[in-house]
Coordinates of N, CA, C and O in Angstrom, one line a residue:
M1 N -29.9 133.1 61.3 CA -30.0 131.5 60.6 C -29.4 130.9 62.3 O -28.9 131.1 63.6
T2 N -30.0 129.6 62.4 CA -30.3 128.8 63.1 C -28.4 128.1 63.1 O -28.5 127.5 62.2
A3 N -27.8 127.2 64.1 CA -26.9 126.9 63.8 C -27.4 125.3 63.8 O -28.1 125.0 64.5
V4 N -26.4 124.4 62.8 CA -26.8 123.1 62.4 C -26.1 122.4 63.8 O -25.4 122.4 64.4
E5 N -26.8 121.3 64.5 CA -26.9 120.7 65.4 C -25.3 120.2 65.2 O -25.7 119.4 64.4
P6 N -23.9 119.7 66.7 CA -22.9 119.0 65.7 C -23.5 117.7 65.6 O -22.9 117.1 64.8
A7 N -24.9 116.8 66.1 CA -24.9 115.4 65.4 C -24.9 115.0 64.1 O -24.8 114.4 63.9
C8 N -25.5 116.4 64.2 CA -26.3 116.3 62.3 C -24.6 116.2 61.3 O -24.4 115.5 60.5
T9 N -24.2 117.3 61.7 CA -22.6 117.6 60.7 C -22.1 115.9 61.1 O -20.9 116.4 60.7
E10 N -21.4 115.5 63.0 CA -20.3 114.7 63.0 C -20.7 113.4 61.5 O -19.8 112.3 61.1
Q11 N -22.1 113.4 61.3 CA -22.5 112.6 59.8 C -22.3 112.2 58.9 O -22.5 112.1 57.6
L12 N -22.3 113.9 58.5 CA -21.8 114.0 56.8 C -20.4 114.0 56.8 O -19.2 113.6 57.3
P13 N -19.7 114.0 55.8 CA -18.9 113.3 55.1 C -17.7 114.9 55.3 O -18.1 116.2 55.4
S14 N -17.2 114.4 55.6 CA -15.7 115.8 55.7 C -16.1 116.9 54.9 O -16.4 118.0 55.0
A15 N -16.0 116.4 53.0 CA -16.2 117.9 53.1 C -17.8 118.4 52.8 O -17.1 119.2 51.9
A16 N -18.3 118.0 52.8 CA -19.6 118.5 53.7 C -20.3 119.1 54.5 O -21.1 119.8 54.3
R17 N -19.3 119.1 55.2 CA -19.7 120.0 56.1 C -19.9 121.5 56.4 O -20.7 122.1 57.9
G18 N -19.5 122.5 55.4 CA -20.1 122.9 54.9 C -21.4 123.4 53.7 O -21.3 124.8 53.7
G19 N -21.6 122.0 54.3 CA -23.0 122.5 53.0 C -24.4 121.3 54.3 O -24.4 120.1 53.8
P20 N -24.1 121.6 55.5 CA -25.4 120.2 56.1 C -26.7 120.5 54.9 O -26.8 119.1 54.9
V21 N -27.7 121.3 55.3 CA -28.6 121.2 54.4 C -28.5 120.9 53.6 O -29.2 119.7 52.8
G22 N -28.0 121.0 52.6 CA -27.6 120.3 51.4 C -27.4 119.4 51.1 O -28.4 118.4 50.1
M23 N -26.9 119.2 52.1 CA -26.6 117.0 51.9 C -27.7 116.2 52.3 O -28.6 115.0 52.4
T24 N -28.8 116.8 53.2 CA -30.3 116.7 53.9 C -30.4 116.1 52.1 O -31.7 115.3 52.7
L25 N -30.8 117.5 52.0 CA -31.5 117.7 50.8 C -31.3 116.3 49.9 O -32.7 115.6 49.3
A26 N -30.1 116.8 49.3 CA -29.5 115.2 48.2 C -30.3 113.9 49.3 O -30.6 113.0 48.8
R27 N -29.8 114.0 50.7 CA -30.5 112.4 50.9 C -32.0 112.0 50.7 O -32.6 111.3 51.2
V28 N -32.2 113.6 51.8 CA -34.0 113.1 51.5 C -34.2 113.1 49.7 O -35.1 112.0 49.7
S29 N -33.7 113.6 48.9 CA -34.4 113.3 47.3 C -33.4 112.3 47.2 O -35.0 111.6 46.1
R30 N -33.1 111.7 47.2 CA -32.7 110.4 46.9 C -33.1 109.2 47.6 O -33.6 108.4 47.6
A31 N -33.7 109.5 48.8 CA -34.5 108.4 49.6 C -36.3 108.9 48.7 O -36.7 107.6 48.5
H32 N -36.9 109.7 48.5 CA -38.1 110.0 48.2 C -37.7 109.5 46.5 O -38.9 108.4 46.3
R33 N -36.4 109.3 45.6 CA -36.8 108.5 44.8 C -36.7 107.1 44.4 O -37.7 106.5 43.7
I34 N -36.2 106.7 45.6 CA -36.0 105.0 46.0 C -37.8 104.7 46.5 O -37.8 104.0 45.6
A35 N -38.0 105.4 47.4 CA -39.5 105.1 48.0 C -40.9 104.8 46.7 O -40.8 104.2 46.1
M36 N -40.7 106.4 46.1 CA -41.4 106.4 44.8 C -41.2 105.5 44.0 O -42.0 105.1 43.1
G37 N -39.8 105.1 43.3 CA -39.7 104.3 42.7 C -40.3 102.8 42.5 O -40.4 101.8 42.3
R38 N -40.4 102.4 43.9 CA -41.3 101.3 44.3 C -43.0 101.1 44.2 O -43.2 100.4 43.7
R39 N -43.3 101.9 44.8 CA -44.9 102.6 44.4 C -45.0 102.8 42.5 O -46.1 101.5 42.1
L40 N -44.0 103.0 42.0 CA -44.2 103.4 40.7 C -43.9 102.0 39.9 O -44.5 101.7 38.4
R41 N -43.5 101.3 40.4 CA -42.7 100.0 39.5 C -44.4 98.6 39.1 O -44.2 97.5 38.7
E42 N -44.9 98.9 40.5 CA -46.1 98.5 41.1 C -47.2 98.9 39.9 O -48.4 98.2 39.1
L43 N -46.5 100.1 39.1 CA -47.6 100.6 38.1 C -47.1 99.9 36.6 O -47.5 100.2 36.0
G44 N -45.9 99.8 36.9 CA -45.2 99.8 35.5 C -44.1 101.1 34.5 O -44.4 100.6 34.0
L45 N -43.8 101.7 35.4 CA -43.4 102.9 35.3 C -42.2 103.0 35.7 O -41.7 102.5 37.5
Y46 N -40.8 103.8 35.6 CA -40.0 104.0 35.9 C -39.9 105.1 37.1 O -41.0 106.0 36.7
P47 N -39.5 105.9 37.9 CA -39.0 107.1 38.2 C -39.2 108.3 37.5 O -37.5 108.1 37.0
G48 N -39.4 108.9 37.7 CA -39.5 110.2 36.2 C -40.1 110.3 35.4 O -40.6 111.1 34.3
Q49 N -41.5 109.4 34.9 CA -41.8 109.1 33.9 C -43.0 109.1 34.0 O -43.9 109.6 33.2
E50 N -43.7 109.2 35.7 CA -44.5 109.6 36.2 C -44.6 111.0 35.7 O -46.0 111.5 35.5
L51 N -43.5 112.2 35.6 CA -43.6 113.0 36.0 C -43.9 113.9 33.7 O -45.2 114.0 34.0
M52 N -43.6 113.1 33.3 CA -44.2 113.1 32.0 C -45.1 112.8 31.6 O -45.9 113.7 31.1
M53 N -45.7 112.0 32.0 CA -47.5 111.5 31.9 C -48.4 112.4 32.8 O -49.0 113.2 31.8
M54 N -47.7 112.6 34.0 CA -48.9 114.3 34.7 C -49.0 115.0 33.4 O -49.7 116.1 32.8
R55 N -47.2 115.2 33.0 CA -47.4 116.8 31.8 C -48.3 116.4 30.6 O -49.2 117.4 29.9
L56 N -48.6 115.5 30.1 CA -49.6 114.8 28.9 C -51.3 115.0 29.9 O -51.6 114.9 29.1
W57 N -51.4 114.2 31.1 CA -52.1 114.7 31.8 C -52.8 115.8 31.3 O -53.8 115.9 31.6
D58 N -52.7 117.1 32.0 CA -52.8 117.5 32.5 C -52.5 118.8 31.2 O -53.7 120.0 30.9
G59 N -51.4 118.9 30.0 CA -51.7 119.6 29.2 C -52.2 119.4 27.6 O -52.4 119.3 26.6
G60 N -52.4 117.9 28.5 CA -53.0 116.7 26.8 C -51.0 117.1 25.7 O -50.3 116.7 25.8
A61 N -51.6 116.1 24.3 CA -50.8 116.2 23.3 C -49.7 117.3 23.5 O -50.1 118.3 23.9
A62 N -48.1 117.2 23.3 CA -47.6 118.0 22.9 C -46.0 118.0 21.9 O -45.9 116.5 22.0
R63 N -45.3 118.5 21.4 CA -44.4 118.3 21.1 C -43.3 118.0 21.7 O -43.5 118.1 22.7
Q64 N -42.3 117.1 21.2 CA -41.1 116.8 22.2 C -40.7 117.6 22.3 O -39.8 117.8 23.7
S65 N -40.5 118.3 21.4 CA -39.6 119.3 22.3 C -40.1 120.4 23.3 O -39.2 121.4 24.2
E66 N -41.1 121.0 23.6 CA -41.7 120.5 24.6 C -42.1 120.3 25.5 O -41.3 121.1 26.4
L67 N -41.8 118.9 25.7 CA -41.9 118.0 26.6 C -40.3 118.2 27.1 O -40.5 118.2 28.5
I68 N -39.1 118.4 26.4 CA -37.7 119.0 26.2 C -38.0 120.1 27.2 O -37.1 119.9 28.6
Q69 N -38.4 120.9 27.2 CA -38.1 122.2 27.8 C -39.2 122.3 29.0 O -38.7 123.2 30.1
S70 N -40.4 121.8 29.3 CA -40.8 121.7 30.2 C -40.2 120.9 31.6 O -41.0 121.2 32.9
L71 N -39.6 119.2 30.9 CA -39.5 118.7 32.2 C -37.7 119.0 32.7 O -37.7 118.6 33.2
G72 N -37.5 120.6 31.7 CA -36.5 120.6 32.3 C -34.8 119.4 31.3 O -34.3 119.5 32.8
L73 N -34.6 118.3 31.3 CA -34.4 117.1 30.9 C -33.8 117.2 29.5 O -34.1 118.1 28.3
D74 N -32.3 116.3 29.7 CA -31.8 116.2 28.3 C -33.0 115.5 27.2 O -33.1 114.9 27.3
P75 N -32.9 116.2 25.9 CA -33.3 115.5 24.8 C -33.3 113.9 24.5 O -34.0 113.7 24.7
S76 N -32.0 113.6 24.8 CA -31.5 111.8 25.0 C -32.4 111.1 26.0 O -33.4 110.2 25.6
T77 N -32.9 112.0 27.0 CA -33.1 111.3 28.2 C -34.6 111.2 27.8 O -35.1 110.2 28.3
V78 N -35.6 111.6 27.6 CA -36.9 112.7 27.0 C -36.8 111.4 25.5 O -37.9 110.4 25.8
T79 N -36.2 111.7 24.9 CA -36.2 110.5 24.0 C -36.6 108.5 24.5 O -37.1 108.3 23.5
K80 N -35.1 108.6 25.2 CA -35.3 106.9 25.9 C -36.4 107.1 26.8 O -37.0 106.1 27.0
M81 N -37.0 108.3 27.5 CA -38.4 107.6 28.4 C -39.2 107.4 27.5 O -40.3 106.7 27.5
L82 N -39.5 108.1 26.3 CA -40.8 107.7 25.3 C -40.9 106.6 24.6 O -41.8 106.7 24.4
Q83 N -39.3 106.3 24.6 CA -39.8 104.8 24.1 C -39.9 104.4 24.9 O -40.5 103.1 24.2
R84 N -39.2 104.1 26.2 CA -40.1 102.8 26.8 C -41.4 103.3 27.1 O -42.4 102.1 27.1
L85 N -41.6 104.5 27.6 CA -43.6 105.1 27.5 C -43.9 103.6 26.7 O -45.0 103.7 26.4
E86 N -43.7 104.1 25.2 CA -44.4 103.7 24.1 C -44.4 102.5 24.3 O -46.0 101.7 23.4
Q87 N -43.6 101.6 23.8 CA -43.3 100.2 24.1 C -44.0 100.0 25.4 O -44.8 98.7 24.5
C88 N -44.8 100.4 26.6 CA -45.7 99.6 27.4 C -47.5 99.6 26.8 O -47.6 99.7 27.0
G89 N -47.0 101.0 25.9 CA -48.2 101.1 24.8 C -48.7 102.9 26.0 O -49.8 103.0 26.0
Y90 N -48.5 103.5 26.9 CA -48.9 104.6 27.7 C -49.1 105.9 26.9 O -49.5 106.7 27.0
V91 N -47.7 106.3 26.4 CA -47.7 107.0 24.9 C -48.1 107.1 23.4 O -47.7 105.6 22.9
R92 N -48.6 107.5 22.7 CA -48.5 107.8 20.9 C -47.3 108.9 20.4 O -47.5 109.4 21.4
R93 N -46.1 108.9 19.9 CA -46.1 109.3 18.8 C -46.4 109.7 17.6 O -46.1 108.2 17.0
S94 N -45.8 111.3 17.2 CA -47.0 110.8 15.3 C -46.5 112.1 14.9 O -45.9 113.4 15.9
P95 N -46.7 112.6 13.8 CA -45.8 113.3 13.2 C -46.6 114.4 13.0 O -47.9 114.1 13.4
D96 N -46.2 115.5 13.8 CA -47.1 116.9 14.4 C -47.7 117.7 12.8 O -46.9 117.4 11.6
P97 N -49.0 117.4 12.8 CA -49.6 117.9 11.8 C -49.6 119.1 10.9 O -49.1 120.1 9.7
A98 N -48.8 120.2 12.0 CA -49.1 121.6 12.2 C -47.6 121.6 11.3 O -46.8 122.6 10.9
D99 N -46.2 120.7 11.7 CA -45.3 120.9 11.4 C -44.5 119.6 11.5 O -43.8 118.6 12.2
R100 N -44.2 118.8 10.7 CA -44.0 117.3 9.8 C -43.1 116.9 10.5 O -42.5 115.9 10.8
R101 N -42.1 118.1 10.5 CA -40.1 117.7 11.1 C -40.7 117.1 12.3 O -40.0 116.6 13.2
A102 N -41.9 118.0 13.3 CA -42.1 117.9 14.7 C -42.3 116.4 15.5 O -43.1 116.1 14.9
V103 N -42.4 116.2 16.4 CA -42.7 115.4 16.7 C -44.1 115.1 17.8 O -44.1 115.6 19.0
L104 N -45.7 114.4 17.6 CA -46.0 115.3 18.9 C -46.3 114.2 19.5 O -46.0 112.7 19.1
V105 N -46.8 114.0 20.8 CA -46.8 113.4 21.8 C -48.3 113.2 22.9 O -48.8 114.4 23.2
E106 N -48.5 112.4 22.7 CA -49.6 111.2 23.5 C -50.3 110.6 24.4 O -50.3 109.7 23.7
A107 N -51.3 110.7 25.4 CA -51.4 109.8 26.2 C -52.3 109.2 26.1 O -53.2 109.5 25.4
T108 N -52.3 107.8 25.7 CA -53.3 106.5 24.5 C -53.9 106.1 26.4 O -53.5 106.8 27.2
E109 N -55.0 105.5 26.1 CA -56.2 105.6 26.9 C -55.1 104.3 28.1 O -55.2 104.7 29.1
E110 N -54.0 103.5 27.9 CA -53.6 103.2 28.6 C -52.8 103.8 29.5 O -52.8 103.5 31.0
G111 N -51.9 104.6 28.8 CA -51.7 105.6 29.7 C -52.7 107.1 30.9 O -52.1 107.0 31.7
K112 N -53.0 107.5 29.9 CA -54.4 107.9 30.9 C -55.4 107.0 32.4 O -55.4 107.8 32.8
A113 N -54.7 105.6 32.1 CA -55.2 104.7 32.8 C -54.4 105.0 34.2 O -54.8 103.6 35.7
L114 N -53.5 105.2 33.9 CA -51.9 104.9 35.2 C -52.7 106.1 36.3 O -52.2 106.1 36.8
R115 N -53.2 107.5 35.9 CA -53.4 107.9 36.6 C -53.9 108.0 38.0 O -52.9 108.7 38.8
A116 N -54.9 107.8 38.3 CA -55.2 107.1 39.8 C -54.6 106.6 40.1 O -53.9 106.6 41.2
G117 N -53.7 105.7 39.7 CA -53.3 104.8 40.3 C -51.1 106.2 40.8 O -50.9 105.7 41.9
V118 N -50.8 106.8 39.6 CA -50.1 107.8 40.5 C -50.0 108.4 40.8 O -49.3 108.9 42.0
E119 N -51.5 108.6 40.8 CA -51.9 110.2 42.3 C -52.1 108.9 43.6 O -51.3 109.8 44.2
N120 N -52.3 108.0 43.2 CA -52.7 107.7 44.6 C -51.0 107.2 45.1 O -50.7 107.4 46.8
A121 N -49.8 106.4 44.7 CA -48.4 106.8 45.4 C -48.1 107.8 45.7 O -47.3 108.1 46.3
W122 N -48.4 108.9 44.7 CA -47.9 110.5 44.9 C -48.8 111.0 46.5 O -48.1 111.1 47.9
S123 N -49.4 110.5 46.5 CA -50.8 110.9 48.1 C -49.8 110.1 48.8 O -50.0 110.7 49.5
D124 N -50.1 108.9 49.1 CA -49.4 107.8 49.9 C -48.2 108.5 50.1 O -47.4 108.4 51.2
L125 N -46.8 108.2 49.7 CA -45.7 109.2 49.3 C -45.2 110.5 50.8 O -45.0 110.7 51.3
E126 N -46.1 111.0 50.3 CA -46.5 112.1 50.7 C -46.7 112.4 52.1 O -46.4 112.6 53.8
A127 N -48.1 111.2 52.7 CA -48.5 110.9 54.3 C -47.4 110.1 54.9 O -47.5 111.1 55.8
G128 N -46.9 109.6 54.7 CA -45.4 108.7 55.0 C -44.4 109.8 55.1 O -44.2 109.5 56.6
S129 N -44.1 110.6 54.2 CA -43.2 111.8 54.0 C -42.8 112.0 55.6 O -42.2 112.9 56.2
L130 N -44.4 113.0 55.8 CA -44.6 114.2 56.7 C -45.2 113.2 58.1 O -46.2 114.5 58.2
A131 N -45.1 112.4 57.6 CA -45.7 111.8 59.6 C -45.1 112.5 60.1 O -43.9 112.5 60.8
G132 N -46.0 112.6 61.7 CA -45.3 113.2 62.7 C -45.5 115.0 62.3 O -44.9 115.2 63.5
L133 N -45.3 115.3 61.5 CA -46.2 117.0 61.2 C -46.9 117.0 61.1 O -47.8 116.4 60.5
D134 N -47.2 118.4 62.0 CA -48.7 118.6 62.0 C -48.7 119.9 60.5 O -47.7 120.0 60.4
P135 N -50.2 120.7 60.5 CA -50.6 121.1 59.5 C -49.4 122.2 59.3 O -49.2 122.5 57.8
A136 N -49.8 123.1 60.6 CA -48.5 124.6 60.1 C -47.2 123.8 59.8 O -46.5 124.2 58.3
E137 N -46.5 123.1 60.8 CA -44.8 122.9 60.2 C -45.5 122.2 58.8 O -43.9 122.5 57.7
R138 N -46.2 121.1 58.4 CA -45.9 121.2 56.0 C -46.3 121.9 55.9 O -45.7 122.0 54.9
A139 N -46.9 122.8 56.1 CA -46.8 124.2 55.4 C -45.6 125.2 55.8 O -45.0 125.6 54.2
E140 N -45.4 124.8 56.4 CA -43.8 126.1 57.1 C -42.9 125.2 56.1 O -42.3 125.8 55.5
L141 N -43.0 123.3 55.9 CA -41.5 123.2 54.7 C -42.1 123.4 54.2 O -41.3 123.6 52.8
A142 N -42.5 123.3 53.2 CA -43.8 123.7 52.1 C -42.7 124.8 51.5 O -42.3 125.2 50.4
R143 N -43.4 125.3 52.6 CA -42.9 127.8 52.5 C -41.1 127.7 52.0 O -40.5 128.3 50.7
L144 N -40.2 126.6 52.2 CA -39.1 126.9 52.9 C -38.8 126.0 51.5 O -37.5 126.9 50.9
L145 N -39.3 124.9 51.2 CA -39.0 124.6 50.3 C -39.1 125.2 48.4 O -38.4 124.9 48.3
G146 N -40.1 125.5 48.7 CA -40.0 126.6 47.6 C -39.2 127.7 47.7 O -38.8 127.5 46.8
V147 N -38.8 128.7 48.5 CA -37.9 129.3 48.7 C -36.9 128.4 48.3 O -35.9 129.2 47.4
L148 N -36.0 127.6 48.5 CA -34.5 126.4 48.2 C -35.0 126.6 47.0 O -34.3 126.5 45.9
A149 N -35.4 125.8 46.0 CA -35.9 125.8 45.2 C -36.2 127.4 44.0 O -35.1 127.0 42.8
E150 N -36.5 128.2 44.5 CA -36.3 129.7 43.5 C -34.7 130.1 43.9 O -34.2 130.2 42.6
N151 N -34.4 129.6 45.2 CA -32.3 130.3 45.2 C -32.0 129.5 44.5 O -31.0 130.0 43.3
L152 N -32.0 128.1 44.0 CA -31.8 127.0 43.3 C -32.3 127.2 41.8 O -30.9 127.3 40.7
R153 N -33.5 128.1 41.4 CA -33.9 127.9 39.9 C -32.4 129.4 39.5 O -32.0 129.4 38.7
A154 N -32.4 129.7 40.1 CA -31.9 131.2 40.7 C -30.4 131.0 40.3 O -29.4 130.8 39.3
E155 N -29.9 129.8 40.7 CA -28.2 129.5 41.2 C -28.0 129.0 40.0 O -26.7 129.2 39.2
A156 N -29.0 127.7 39.0 CA -28.3 127.4 37.8 C -28.3 127.9 36.6 O -28.7 127.5 35.6
G157 N -29.1 129.1 36.8 CA -29.5 130.7 35.8 C -30.4 129.9 34.8 O -30.8 130.6 33.4
E158 N -31.3 129.4 36.0 CA -32.8 129.5 35.3 C -33.7 130.0 35.1 O -34.0 131.0 35.7
G159 N -34.2 131.0 33.8 CA -35.2 132.4 33.7 C -36.4 132.1 34.0 O -37.0 131.3 33.8
G160 N -37.1 133.0 33.1 CA -39.1 133.5 32.9 C -39.0 131.8 32.4 O -40.7 131.9 32.4
D161 N -38.8 131.2 31.4 CA -39.5 129.9 30.7 C -39.8 128.6 31.8 O -40.1 127.7 30.9
C162 N -39.6 129.0 32.7 CA -39.8 127.8 33.8 C -40.6 128.6 34.7 O -40.5 129.2 34.8
P163 N -41.5 127.6 34.6 CA -42.9 127.8 36.3 C -42.8 128.0 36.6 O -41.7 127.4 37.5
P164 N -43.7 128.8 37.6 CA -43.3 128.9 38.7 C -43.1 128.0 39.9 O -44.0 127.3 39.4
V165 N -42.4 127.6 41.2 CA -42.5 126.4 41.4 C -44.0 126.7 42.9 O -43.9 128.0 43.1
N166 N -45.3 125.9 42.7 CA -46.3 126.4 43.6 C -46.0 125.5 44.7 O -46.5 124.1 44.2
C167 N -46.4 125.9 45.6 CA -46.3 124.7 47.3 C -47.6 124.8 47.0 O -48.2 125.9 47.3

């Protein structure tokens, strides 16, 4: 394991000096969310809503309970997210014909029309985020982040119900 350079730890809060990589991940994650939020605002979406839409675009209509599980979010968070998306006309919720107690969620035509904008937002942010890295460095970064993601899934106790991280 390579030691962290002193300049990196000097900028860390004293309580985080034992976790410089974790602190950097937190900073990168926050910066990514803010930058993506700016792009999504132009599309009429909030951060995280694009992940819900991606799930619906790729998998088609799904029960709300399946969305909660597949996205790994709190049920109240998903409910609020779906309320906002429904108010904007991007999703439709209806009783599941197979089980009237369950709620089925599907993307509307307006929601499907967001796909190109979301794809462009993700591609644009990816290009800007990885500027200055050559293809080999990009591949190595993706590999290392995949290892971290798997380690954190194990740490969080997430088991076989979660899809594997694909980089």
